[in-house]
XYZ file of C-alpha atoms in Angstrom:
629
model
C 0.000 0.000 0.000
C 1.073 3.377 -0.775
C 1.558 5.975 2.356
C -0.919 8.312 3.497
C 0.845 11.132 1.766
C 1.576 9.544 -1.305
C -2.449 8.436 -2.365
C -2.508 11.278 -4.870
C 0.091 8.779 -6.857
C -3.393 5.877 -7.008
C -4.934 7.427 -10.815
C -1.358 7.327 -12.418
C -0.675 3.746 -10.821
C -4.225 2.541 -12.246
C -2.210 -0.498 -14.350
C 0.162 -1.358 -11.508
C -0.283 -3.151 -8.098
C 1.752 -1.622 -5.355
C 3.576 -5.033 -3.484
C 5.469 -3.423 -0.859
C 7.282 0.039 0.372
C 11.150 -0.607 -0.339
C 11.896 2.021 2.083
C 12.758 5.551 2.233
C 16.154 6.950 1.310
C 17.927 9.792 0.227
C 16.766 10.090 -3.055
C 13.090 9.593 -1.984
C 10.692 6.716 -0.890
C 10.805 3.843 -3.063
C 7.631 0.883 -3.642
C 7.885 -2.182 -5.471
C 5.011 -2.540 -7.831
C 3.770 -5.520 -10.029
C 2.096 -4.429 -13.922
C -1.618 -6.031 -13.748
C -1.276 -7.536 -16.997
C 1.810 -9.383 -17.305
C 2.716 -9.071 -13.443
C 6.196 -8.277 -13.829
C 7.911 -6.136 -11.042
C 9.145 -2.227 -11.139
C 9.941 0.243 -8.753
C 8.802 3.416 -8.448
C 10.403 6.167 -7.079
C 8.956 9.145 -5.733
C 11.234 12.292 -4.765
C 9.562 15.458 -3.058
C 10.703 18.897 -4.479
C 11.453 22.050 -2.647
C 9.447 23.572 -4.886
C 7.242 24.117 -8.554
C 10.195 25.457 -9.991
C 12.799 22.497 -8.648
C 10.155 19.874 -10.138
C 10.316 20.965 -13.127
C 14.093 20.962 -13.158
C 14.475 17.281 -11.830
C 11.328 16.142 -14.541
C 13.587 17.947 -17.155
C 16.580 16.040 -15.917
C 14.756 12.739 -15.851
C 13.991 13.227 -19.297
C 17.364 13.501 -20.736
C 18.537 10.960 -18.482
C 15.860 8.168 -19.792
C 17.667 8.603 -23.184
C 20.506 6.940 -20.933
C 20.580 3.047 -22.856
C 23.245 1.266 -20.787
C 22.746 -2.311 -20.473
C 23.729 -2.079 -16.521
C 21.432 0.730 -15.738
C 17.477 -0.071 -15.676
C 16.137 2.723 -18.313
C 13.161 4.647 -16.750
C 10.254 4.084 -17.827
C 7.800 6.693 -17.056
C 8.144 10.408 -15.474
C 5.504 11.790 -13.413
C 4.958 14.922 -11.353
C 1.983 15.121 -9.195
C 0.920 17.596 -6.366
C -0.449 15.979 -2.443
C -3.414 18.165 -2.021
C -3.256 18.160 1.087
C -0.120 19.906 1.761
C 0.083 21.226 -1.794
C 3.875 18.624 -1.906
C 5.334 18.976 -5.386
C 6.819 14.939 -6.393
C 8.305 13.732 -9.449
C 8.131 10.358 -9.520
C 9.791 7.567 -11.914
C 9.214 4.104 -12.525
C 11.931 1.614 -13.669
C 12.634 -2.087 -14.213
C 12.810 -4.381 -10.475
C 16.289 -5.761 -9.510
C 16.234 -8.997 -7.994
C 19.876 -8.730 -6.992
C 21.438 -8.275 -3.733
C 22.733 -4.554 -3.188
C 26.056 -3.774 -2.272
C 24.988 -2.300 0.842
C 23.267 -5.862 1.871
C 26.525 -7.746 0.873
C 28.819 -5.017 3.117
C 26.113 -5.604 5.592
C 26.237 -9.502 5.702
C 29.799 -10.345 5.411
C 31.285 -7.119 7.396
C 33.272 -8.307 10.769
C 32.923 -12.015 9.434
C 34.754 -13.011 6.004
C 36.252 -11.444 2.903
C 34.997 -11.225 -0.364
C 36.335 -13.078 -3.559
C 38.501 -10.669 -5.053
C 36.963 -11.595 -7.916
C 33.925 -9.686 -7.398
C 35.952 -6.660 -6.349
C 37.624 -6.123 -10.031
C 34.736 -7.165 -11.551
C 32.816 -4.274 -9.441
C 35.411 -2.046 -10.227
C 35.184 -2.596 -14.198
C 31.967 -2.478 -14.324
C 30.671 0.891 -12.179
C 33.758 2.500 -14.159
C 31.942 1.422 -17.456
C 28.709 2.879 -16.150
C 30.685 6.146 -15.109
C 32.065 6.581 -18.223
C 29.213 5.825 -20.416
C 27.374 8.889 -18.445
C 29.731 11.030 -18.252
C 29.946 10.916 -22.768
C 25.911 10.906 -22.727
C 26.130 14.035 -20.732
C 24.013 13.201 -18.034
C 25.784 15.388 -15.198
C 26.842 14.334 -11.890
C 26.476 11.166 -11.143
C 25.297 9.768 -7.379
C 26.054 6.268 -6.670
C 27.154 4.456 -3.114
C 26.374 0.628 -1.890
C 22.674 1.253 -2.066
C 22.414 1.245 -5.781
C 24.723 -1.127 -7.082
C 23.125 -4.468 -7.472
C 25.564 -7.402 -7.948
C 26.081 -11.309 -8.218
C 27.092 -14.070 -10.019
C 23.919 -13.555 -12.051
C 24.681 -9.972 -13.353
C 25.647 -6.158 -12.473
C 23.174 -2.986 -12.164
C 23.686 0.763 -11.262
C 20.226 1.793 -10.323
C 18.866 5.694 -9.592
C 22.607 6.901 -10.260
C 20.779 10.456 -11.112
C 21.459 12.038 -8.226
C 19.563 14.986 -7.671
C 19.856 16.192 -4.370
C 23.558 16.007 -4.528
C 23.518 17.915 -8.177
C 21.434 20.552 -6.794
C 23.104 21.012 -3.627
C 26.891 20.685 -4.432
C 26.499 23.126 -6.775
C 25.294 25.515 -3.867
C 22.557 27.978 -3.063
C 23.541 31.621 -4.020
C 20.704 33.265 -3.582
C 20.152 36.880 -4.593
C 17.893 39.049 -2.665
C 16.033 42.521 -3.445
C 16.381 44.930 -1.511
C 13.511 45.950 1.396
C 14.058 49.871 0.026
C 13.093 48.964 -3.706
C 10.165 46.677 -2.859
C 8.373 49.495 -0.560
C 9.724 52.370 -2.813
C 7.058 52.451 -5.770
C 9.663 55.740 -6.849
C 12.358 52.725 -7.739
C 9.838 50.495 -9.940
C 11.295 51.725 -12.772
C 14.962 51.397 -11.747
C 16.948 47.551 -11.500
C 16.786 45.611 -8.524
C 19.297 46.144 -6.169
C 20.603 42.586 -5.893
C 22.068 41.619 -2.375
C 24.803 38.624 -2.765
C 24.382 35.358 -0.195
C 26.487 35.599 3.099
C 28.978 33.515 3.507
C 29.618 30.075 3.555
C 27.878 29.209 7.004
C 24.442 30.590 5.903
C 24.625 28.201 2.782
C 22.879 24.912 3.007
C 25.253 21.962 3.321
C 24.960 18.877 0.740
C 22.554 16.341 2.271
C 23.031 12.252 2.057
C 26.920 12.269 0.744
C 28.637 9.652 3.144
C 30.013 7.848 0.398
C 31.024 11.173 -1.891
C 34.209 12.904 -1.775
C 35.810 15.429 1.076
C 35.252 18.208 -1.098
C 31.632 17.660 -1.701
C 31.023 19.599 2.080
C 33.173 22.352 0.813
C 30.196 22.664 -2.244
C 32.832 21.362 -5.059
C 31.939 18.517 -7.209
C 33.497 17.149 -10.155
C 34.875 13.880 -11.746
C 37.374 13.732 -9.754
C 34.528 13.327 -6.693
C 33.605 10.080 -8.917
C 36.879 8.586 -8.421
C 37.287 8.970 -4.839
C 33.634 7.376 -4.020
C 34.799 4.363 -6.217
C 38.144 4.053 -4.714
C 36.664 4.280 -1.257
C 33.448 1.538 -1.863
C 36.520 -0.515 -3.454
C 38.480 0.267 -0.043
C 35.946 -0.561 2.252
C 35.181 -3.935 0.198
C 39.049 -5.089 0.323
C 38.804 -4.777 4.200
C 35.628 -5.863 4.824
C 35.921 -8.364 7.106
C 38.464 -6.063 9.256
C 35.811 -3.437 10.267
C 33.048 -3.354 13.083
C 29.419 -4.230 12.370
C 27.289 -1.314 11.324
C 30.344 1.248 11.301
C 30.924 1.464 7.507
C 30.249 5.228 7.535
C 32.759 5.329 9.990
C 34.865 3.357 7.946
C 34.332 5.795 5.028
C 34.874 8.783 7.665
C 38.251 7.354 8.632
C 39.445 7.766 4.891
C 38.275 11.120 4.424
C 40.373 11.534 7.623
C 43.368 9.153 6.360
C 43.233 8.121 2.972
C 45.807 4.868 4.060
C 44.368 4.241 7.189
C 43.633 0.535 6.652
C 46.751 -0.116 4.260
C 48.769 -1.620 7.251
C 45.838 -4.597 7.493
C 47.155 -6.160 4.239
C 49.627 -9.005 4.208
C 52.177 -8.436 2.016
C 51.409 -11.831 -0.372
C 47.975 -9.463 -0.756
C 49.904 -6.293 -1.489
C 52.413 -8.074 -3.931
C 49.417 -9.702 -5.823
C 47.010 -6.967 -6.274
C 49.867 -4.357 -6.695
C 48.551 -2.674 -9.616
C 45.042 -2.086 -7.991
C 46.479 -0.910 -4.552
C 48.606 1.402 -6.504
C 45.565 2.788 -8.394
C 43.594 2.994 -4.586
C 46.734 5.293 -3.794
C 46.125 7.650 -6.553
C 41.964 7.339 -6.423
C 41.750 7.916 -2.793
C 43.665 11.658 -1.878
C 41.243 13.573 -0.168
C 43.209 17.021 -1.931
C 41.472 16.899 -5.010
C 44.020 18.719 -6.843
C 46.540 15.644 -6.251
C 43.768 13.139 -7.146
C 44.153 10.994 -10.347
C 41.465 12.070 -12.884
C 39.033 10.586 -14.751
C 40.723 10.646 -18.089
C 44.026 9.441 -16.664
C 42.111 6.457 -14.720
C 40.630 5.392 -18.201
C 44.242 6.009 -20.098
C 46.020 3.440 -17.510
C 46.600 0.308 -19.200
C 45.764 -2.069 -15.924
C 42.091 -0.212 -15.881
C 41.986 -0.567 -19.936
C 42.316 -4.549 -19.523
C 40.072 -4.541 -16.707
C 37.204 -2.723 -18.698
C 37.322 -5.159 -21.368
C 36.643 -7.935 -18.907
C 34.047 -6.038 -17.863
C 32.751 -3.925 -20.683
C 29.109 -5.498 -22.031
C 29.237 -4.406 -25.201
C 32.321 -6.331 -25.445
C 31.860 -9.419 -23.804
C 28.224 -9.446 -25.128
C 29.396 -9.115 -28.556
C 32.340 -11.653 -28.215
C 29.266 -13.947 -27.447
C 27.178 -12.680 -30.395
C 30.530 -13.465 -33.195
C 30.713 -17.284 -31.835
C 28.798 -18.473 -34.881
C 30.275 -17.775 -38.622
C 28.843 -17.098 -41.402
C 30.525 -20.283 -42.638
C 28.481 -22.609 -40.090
C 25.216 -20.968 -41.288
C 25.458 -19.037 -44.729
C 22.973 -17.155 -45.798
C 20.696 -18.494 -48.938
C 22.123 -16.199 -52.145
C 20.016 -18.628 -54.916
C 17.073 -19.379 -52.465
C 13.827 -17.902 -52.173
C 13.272 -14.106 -50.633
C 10.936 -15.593 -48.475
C 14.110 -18.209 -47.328
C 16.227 -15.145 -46.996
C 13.902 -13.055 -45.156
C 13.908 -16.092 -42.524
C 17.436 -16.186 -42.342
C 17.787 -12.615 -41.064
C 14.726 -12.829 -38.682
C 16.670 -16.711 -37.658
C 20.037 -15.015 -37.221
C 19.405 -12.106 -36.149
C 21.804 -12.615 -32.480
C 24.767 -13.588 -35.002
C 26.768 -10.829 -35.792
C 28.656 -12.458 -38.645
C 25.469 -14.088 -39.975
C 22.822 -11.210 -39.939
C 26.427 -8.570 -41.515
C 26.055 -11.175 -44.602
C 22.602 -10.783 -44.932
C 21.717 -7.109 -44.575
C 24.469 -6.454 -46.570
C 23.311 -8.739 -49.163
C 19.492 -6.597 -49.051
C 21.767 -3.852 -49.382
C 23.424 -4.076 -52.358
C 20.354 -5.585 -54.235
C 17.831 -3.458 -53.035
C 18.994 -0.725 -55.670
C 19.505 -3.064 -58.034
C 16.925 -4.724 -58.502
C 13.601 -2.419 -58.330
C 11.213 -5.829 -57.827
C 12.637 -6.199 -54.132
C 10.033 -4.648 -52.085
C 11.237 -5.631 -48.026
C 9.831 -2.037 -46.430
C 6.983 -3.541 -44.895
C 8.235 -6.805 -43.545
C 12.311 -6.138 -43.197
C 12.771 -2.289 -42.155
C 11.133 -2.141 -39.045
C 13.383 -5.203 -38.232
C 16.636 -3.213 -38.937
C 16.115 -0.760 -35.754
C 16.499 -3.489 -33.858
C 19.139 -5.388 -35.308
C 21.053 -1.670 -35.409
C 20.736 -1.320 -31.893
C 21.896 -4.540 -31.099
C 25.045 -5.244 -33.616
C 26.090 -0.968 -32.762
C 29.735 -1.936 -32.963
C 29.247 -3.242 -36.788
C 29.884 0.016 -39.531
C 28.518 -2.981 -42.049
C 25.268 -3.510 -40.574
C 24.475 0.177 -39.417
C 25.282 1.149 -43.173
C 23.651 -1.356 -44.580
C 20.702 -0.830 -42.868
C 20.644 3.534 -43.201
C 20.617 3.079 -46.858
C 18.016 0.201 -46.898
C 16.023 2.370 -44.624
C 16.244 5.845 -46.760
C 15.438 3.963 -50.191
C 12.194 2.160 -48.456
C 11.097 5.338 -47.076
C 11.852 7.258 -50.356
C 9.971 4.147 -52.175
C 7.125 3.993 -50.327
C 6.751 7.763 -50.704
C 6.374 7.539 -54.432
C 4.207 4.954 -54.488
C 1.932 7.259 -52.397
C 2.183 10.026 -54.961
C 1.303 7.621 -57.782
C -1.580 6.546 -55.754
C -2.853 10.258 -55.168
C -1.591 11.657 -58.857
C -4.669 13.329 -60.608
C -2.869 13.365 -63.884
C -0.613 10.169 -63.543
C -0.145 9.769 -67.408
C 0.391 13.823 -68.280
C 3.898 15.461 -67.832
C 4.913 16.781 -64.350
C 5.656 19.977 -66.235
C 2.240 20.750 -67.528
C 0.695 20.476 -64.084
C -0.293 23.668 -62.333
C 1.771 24.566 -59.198
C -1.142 24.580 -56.568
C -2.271 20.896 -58.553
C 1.255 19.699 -57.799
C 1.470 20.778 -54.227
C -1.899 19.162 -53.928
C -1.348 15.804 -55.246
C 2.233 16.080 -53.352
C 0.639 17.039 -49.498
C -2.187 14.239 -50.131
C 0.434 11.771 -51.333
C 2.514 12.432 -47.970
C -0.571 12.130 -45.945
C -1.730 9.033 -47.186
C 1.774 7.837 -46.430
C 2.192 9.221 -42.966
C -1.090 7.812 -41.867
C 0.555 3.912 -42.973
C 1.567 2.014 -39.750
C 4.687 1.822 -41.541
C 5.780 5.121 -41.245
C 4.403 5.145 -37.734
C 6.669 2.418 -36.613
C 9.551 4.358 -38.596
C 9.082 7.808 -37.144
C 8.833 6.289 -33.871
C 11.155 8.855 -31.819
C 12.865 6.053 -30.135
C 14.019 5.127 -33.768
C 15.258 8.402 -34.694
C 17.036 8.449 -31.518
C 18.445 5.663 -31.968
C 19.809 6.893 -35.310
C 20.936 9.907 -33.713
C 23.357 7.666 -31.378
C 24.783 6.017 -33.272
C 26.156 8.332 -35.709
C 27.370 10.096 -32.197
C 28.726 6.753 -31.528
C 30.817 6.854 -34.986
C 31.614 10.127 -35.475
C 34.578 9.888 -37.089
C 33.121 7.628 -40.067
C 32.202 10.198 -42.771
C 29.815 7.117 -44.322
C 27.698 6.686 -41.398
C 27.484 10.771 -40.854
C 26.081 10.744 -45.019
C 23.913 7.966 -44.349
C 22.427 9.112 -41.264
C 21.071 12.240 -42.054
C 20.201 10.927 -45.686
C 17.703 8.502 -43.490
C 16.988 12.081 -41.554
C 16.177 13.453 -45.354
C 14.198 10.985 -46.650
C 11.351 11.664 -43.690
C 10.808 15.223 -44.607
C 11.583 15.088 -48.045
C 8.626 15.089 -50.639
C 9.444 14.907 -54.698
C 7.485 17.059 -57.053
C 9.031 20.030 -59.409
C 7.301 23.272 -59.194
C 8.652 27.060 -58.133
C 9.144 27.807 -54.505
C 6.955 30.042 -53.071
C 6.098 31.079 -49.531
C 2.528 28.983 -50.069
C 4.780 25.836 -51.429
C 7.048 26.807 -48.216
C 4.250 27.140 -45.810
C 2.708 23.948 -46.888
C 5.698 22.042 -47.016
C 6.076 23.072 -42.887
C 2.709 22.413 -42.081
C 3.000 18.824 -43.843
C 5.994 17.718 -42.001
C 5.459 19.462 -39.206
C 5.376 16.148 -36.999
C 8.591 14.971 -38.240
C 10.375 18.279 -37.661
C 9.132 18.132 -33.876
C 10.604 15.007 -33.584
C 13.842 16.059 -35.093
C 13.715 19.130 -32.735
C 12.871 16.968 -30.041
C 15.988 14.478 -30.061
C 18.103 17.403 -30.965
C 19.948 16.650 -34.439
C 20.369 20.417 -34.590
C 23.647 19.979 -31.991
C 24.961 17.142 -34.304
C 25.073 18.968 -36.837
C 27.057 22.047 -35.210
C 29.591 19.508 -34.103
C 29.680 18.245 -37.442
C 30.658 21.767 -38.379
C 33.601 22.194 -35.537
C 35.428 19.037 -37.081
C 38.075 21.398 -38.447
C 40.162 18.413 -39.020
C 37.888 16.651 -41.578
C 36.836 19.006 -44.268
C 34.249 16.331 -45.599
C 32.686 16.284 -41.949
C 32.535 19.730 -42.350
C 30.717 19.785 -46.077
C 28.472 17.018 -44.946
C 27.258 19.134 -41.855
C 26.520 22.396 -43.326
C 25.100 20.825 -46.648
C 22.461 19.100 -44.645
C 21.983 21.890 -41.789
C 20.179 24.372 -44.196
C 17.340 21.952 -44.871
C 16.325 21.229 -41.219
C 16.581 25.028 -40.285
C 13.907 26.135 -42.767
C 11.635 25.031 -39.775
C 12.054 27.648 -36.963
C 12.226 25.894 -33.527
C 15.129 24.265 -34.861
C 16.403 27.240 -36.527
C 16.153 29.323 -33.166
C 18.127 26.463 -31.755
C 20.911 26.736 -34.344
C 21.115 30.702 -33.711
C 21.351 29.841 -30.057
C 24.849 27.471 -30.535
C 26.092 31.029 -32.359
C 26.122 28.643 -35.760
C 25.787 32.137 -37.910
C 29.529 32.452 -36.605
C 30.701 28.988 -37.259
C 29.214 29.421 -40.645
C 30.796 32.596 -41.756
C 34.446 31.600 -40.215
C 34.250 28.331 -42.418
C 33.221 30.255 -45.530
C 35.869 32.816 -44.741
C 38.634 29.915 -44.500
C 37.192 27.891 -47.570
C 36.107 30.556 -50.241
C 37.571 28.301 -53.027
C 35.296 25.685 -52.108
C 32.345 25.773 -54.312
C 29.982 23.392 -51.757
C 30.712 24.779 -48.402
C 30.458 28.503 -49.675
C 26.915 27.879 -51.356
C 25.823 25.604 -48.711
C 26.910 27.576 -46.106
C 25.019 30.859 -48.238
C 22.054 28.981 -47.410
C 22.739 28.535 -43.939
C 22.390 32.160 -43.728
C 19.858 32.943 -45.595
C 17.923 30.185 -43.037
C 18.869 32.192 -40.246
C 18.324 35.516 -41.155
C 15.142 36.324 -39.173
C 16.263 34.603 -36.577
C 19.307 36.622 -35.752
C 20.092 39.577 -37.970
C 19.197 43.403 -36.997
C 16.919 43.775 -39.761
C 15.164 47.330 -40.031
C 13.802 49.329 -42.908
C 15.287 52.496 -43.802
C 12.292 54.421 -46.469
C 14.768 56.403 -48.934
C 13.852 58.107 -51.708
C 10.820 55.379 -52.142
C 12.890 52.170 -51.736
C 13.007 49.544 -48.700
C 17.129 48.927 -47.423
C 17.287 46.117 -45.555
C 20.570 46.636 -42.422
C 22.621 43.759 -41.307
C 23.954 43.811 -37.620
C 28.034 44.032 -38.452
C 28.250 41.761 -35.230
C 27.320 38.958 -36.984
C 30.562 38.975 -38.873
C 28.391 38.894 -42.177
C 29.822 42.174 -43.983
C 32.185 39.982 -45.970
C 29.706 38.261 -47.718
C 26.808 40.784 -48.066
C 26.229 43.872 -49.113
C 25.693 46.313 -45.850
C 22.560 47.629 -47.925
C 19.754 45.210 -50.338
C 17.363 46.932 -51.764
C 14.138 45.238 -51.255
C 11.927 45.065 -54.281
């Protein structure tokens, strides 16, 4: 049952059973809950806020972090935010995936002051919270929160669980706070005037960190950064190597005793222990200063060649897909002068073995353009996300599949528009304009309404596009194909002039898929795209493509935002030989024009002059005066 003060929660928990309360701890009270259909387990999580204004900051956080795919962090599931009525309590709440592991704080608990633990498990719990670290730390999801409560372990598996951290992000960053002034709230003489903005007092009127026994010295001092990270995982590893040497129930003391002493348990290992593990008590050494500044970083932690071994014991991506490149394409090959039906089989059969489903979708690949009769969009593209996702490591398969994707998409468009064609037997250049545009908005909308292009669009899908090209930046092919796929979904093909109507119908047509695109952020790709100074064809691929998504504002505010008008006019400035990144990056402009020039009419002798803001760097490539027909 839930508590008193949580019944608000009941309506959103209508297809869940709550089992039991898990218990309340510093990131909130936790309740296990079984789904009424299928009654598997989860865990929600509810977290009270200070206030409106902190909710939404945590729900915002929560959202970026459930983009988070890791596979030894359960991915949230839902986000809520509900109010108590009764005391008006803002919550955000999240529900995730049930661990039926033992915590670390359970094992610590159960074998402290009675036996040690196989070191075994200790590298192994090293590697893998290191992997989790950082895999967050590249997605971008802040400062990360994790101690004994919320690292799940066994023989059976690893999980980091609620590693979000919120309090701790929140409060290590500190609380200045400024305050108006009593004088310019009473004086109605001053409403005009600014606020007269009174800075925090000093450090003892600030409000400590709460709940960070396991997290660095410095976190009390309101200073957090990776280097925090390391200590807390040299000092879980620390306590675990001397378990069975402490007293029951005194592991904070333990942990107090280090920030105190970082060596203070050294002397309790023999020296066969200390001769054996010599590389990882070496590491400790370096992890565990309590002066940050002489602390071992993050970078130089991942760049030492003992914790590079170790992470590839450790890593899942690599183990899992050591396990996944057992079977050859030799053992089972894949059916060249069968049926497509027996093919089609093949890659649904195979679709765990790497080598096996490479042959295949490479294979579909290759003969899709070929050979126009091939039509696999209904019954083999929605299949590809997931074999994409799984086989991420594989440049083959993620190509493969982009360009099998794009062509289906493209393909399935132009059947629409022969479907919806008034005139299907007359020339395309003898139709009217508004006919075209017509027969061209219908065509998309029969399309878009398919539960093809449903399943495609999902935004899990185009995320999951988006991440992987992040994951291979450096491959100019994957970059090309990606945003080709990104193309295809807001591209329509009919010849006719461009006007503002074909313009403002073209928005309000895709208008869906350019929220989505907004949504997951492909704008930022594309910016970085642009800073890879270093690879001119990044750079020709990014800005070619970046034009076509900014014709639709939100994202075109977005671009302004990441100062892109810069970027562009510093790249055409450095490459004004080069033809495609001078008119592509023309365009660019022109996209972004009412979002960031000065733009004012001057009325002179009868004709409009249109003024461009000289802070925009844009007087090299346009006139300081257009006149405006």
């Amino acid at each position: 049952m839930l508590d008193q003060d949580h019944n608000h929660m009941k309506g959103i928990l209508d297809q869940y059973e709550v089992v039991e309360c898990l218990g309340k701890g510093c990131q909130g009270t936790s309740y296990k809950l079984r789904r009424r259909d299928n009654l598997e387990y989860f865990v929600l999580k509810m977290i009270e806020c200070r206030s409106l204004d902190h909710g939404y900051l945590l729900f915002e956080e929560f959202i970026h972090i459930q983009k988070f795919i890791h596979p030894y962090v359960p991915r949230i599931l839902e986000i809520h935010m509900s109010m108590n009525p009764k005391n008006s309590a803002i919550y955000v709440s999240v529900i995730r995936s049930y661990i039926d592991l033992p915590s670390l704080d359970f094992i610590i608990k159960d074998n402290i002051e009675k036996s040690r633990l196989e070191w075994s498990l200790i590298y192994r719990m090293f590697g893998s919270v290191l992997t989790v670290i950082t895999s967050l730390k590249k997605a971008n999801c802040g400062s990360i929160y994790f101690h004994p409560g919320n690292i799940f372990l066994s023989d059976k598996g690893f999980f980091m669980t609620d590693i979000w951290g919120p309090n701790l992000m929140n409060y290590a960053r500190g609380v200045d706070i400024y305050v108006q002034s009593f004088e310019y709230i009473m004086n109605p003489d001053l409403s005009g005037e600014l606020a007269i903005e009174c800075h925090a007092d000093e450090l003892p009127r600030r409000r400590l960190p709460r709940y960070i026994e396991w997290c660095a010295p410095e976190t009390s001092r309101f200073e957090f950064t990776d280097k925090s990270d390391v200590w807390t995982l040299g000092c879980v590893i620390t306590i675990l190597i001397y378990i069975k040497c402490l007293f029951k129930n005194k592991e904070i003391l333990a942990v107090d005793q280090l920030k105190a002493k970082e060596n203070v348990f050294h002397h309790l290992s023999s020296a066969e222990e200390l001769e054996t593990h010599k590389e990882l008590f070496k590491l400790l050494s370096q992890m565990m200063k309590n002066n940050p500044s002489e602390r071992i970083s993050l970078n130089d932690l991942l760049d030492d060649l003992y914790v590079q071994v170790l992470m590839k014991h450790t890593n899942p991506e690599f183990i899992m897909r050591a396990k996944r490149c057992i079977v050859t394409a030799a053992e089972k090959p894949f059916p060249v002068n069968d049926t497509m039906e027996a093919k089609i089989k093949y890659l649904h059969d195979n679709w765990q073995h790497e080598n096996c489903i490479e042959k295949a979708v490479v294979w579909f690949a290759e003969n899709i353009l070929n050979d126009k009769h091939i039509n696999l969009t209904h019954r083999l593209s929605p299949h590809l996300f997931d074999l994409m996702y799984l086989h991420q490591a594989n440049l083959s398969i993620i190509t493969s599949s982009l360009r099998i994707l794009a062509y289906s998409i493209e393909y399935e468009q132009l059947q629409s528009m022969s479907t919806c064609s008034r005139y299907p037997y007359e020339d395309v250049s003898n139709q009217s304009s508004s006919l075209l545009l017509l027969s061209s908005s219908s065509s998309y909308r029969l399309f878009k309404e398919s539960n093809y292009f449903k399943n495609i669009c999902k935004i899990n899908n185009l995320y999951l596009v988006l991440v992987i090209m992040k994951k291979h930046l450096q491959y100019v092919n994957v970059q090309r194909l990606g945003l080709e796929f990104f193309k295809s979904l807001i591209n329509i093909n009919y010849s006719t002039s461009i006007n503002l109507d074909v313009i403002k119908d073209y928005l309000q047509t895709y208008n869906t898929i350019f929220k989505k695109l907004h949504t997951i952020n492909l704008c930022h790709h594309l910016i970085e795209l642009l800073n890879c100074t270093t690879n001119k064809e990044m750079i020709k691929i990014g800005i070619s493509y970046l034009w076509k998504f900014c014709i639709y504002e939100p994202i075109a505010l977005q671009a302004a935002d990441k100062n892109t008008l810069s970027i562009t006019t510093q790249l055409m400035e450095s490459n004004q030989f080069d033809c495609e990144i001078f008119t592509n990056g023309s365009m660019v402009i022109v996209s972004l024009l009412r979002i960031r020039v000065n733009i004012y009419y001057v009325r002179n002798r009868g004709t409009h002059q249109l003024h461009i803001s000289s802070d925009l760097g844009l007087s090299k490539f346009l006139p300081t005066n257009i006149s405006l027909n």
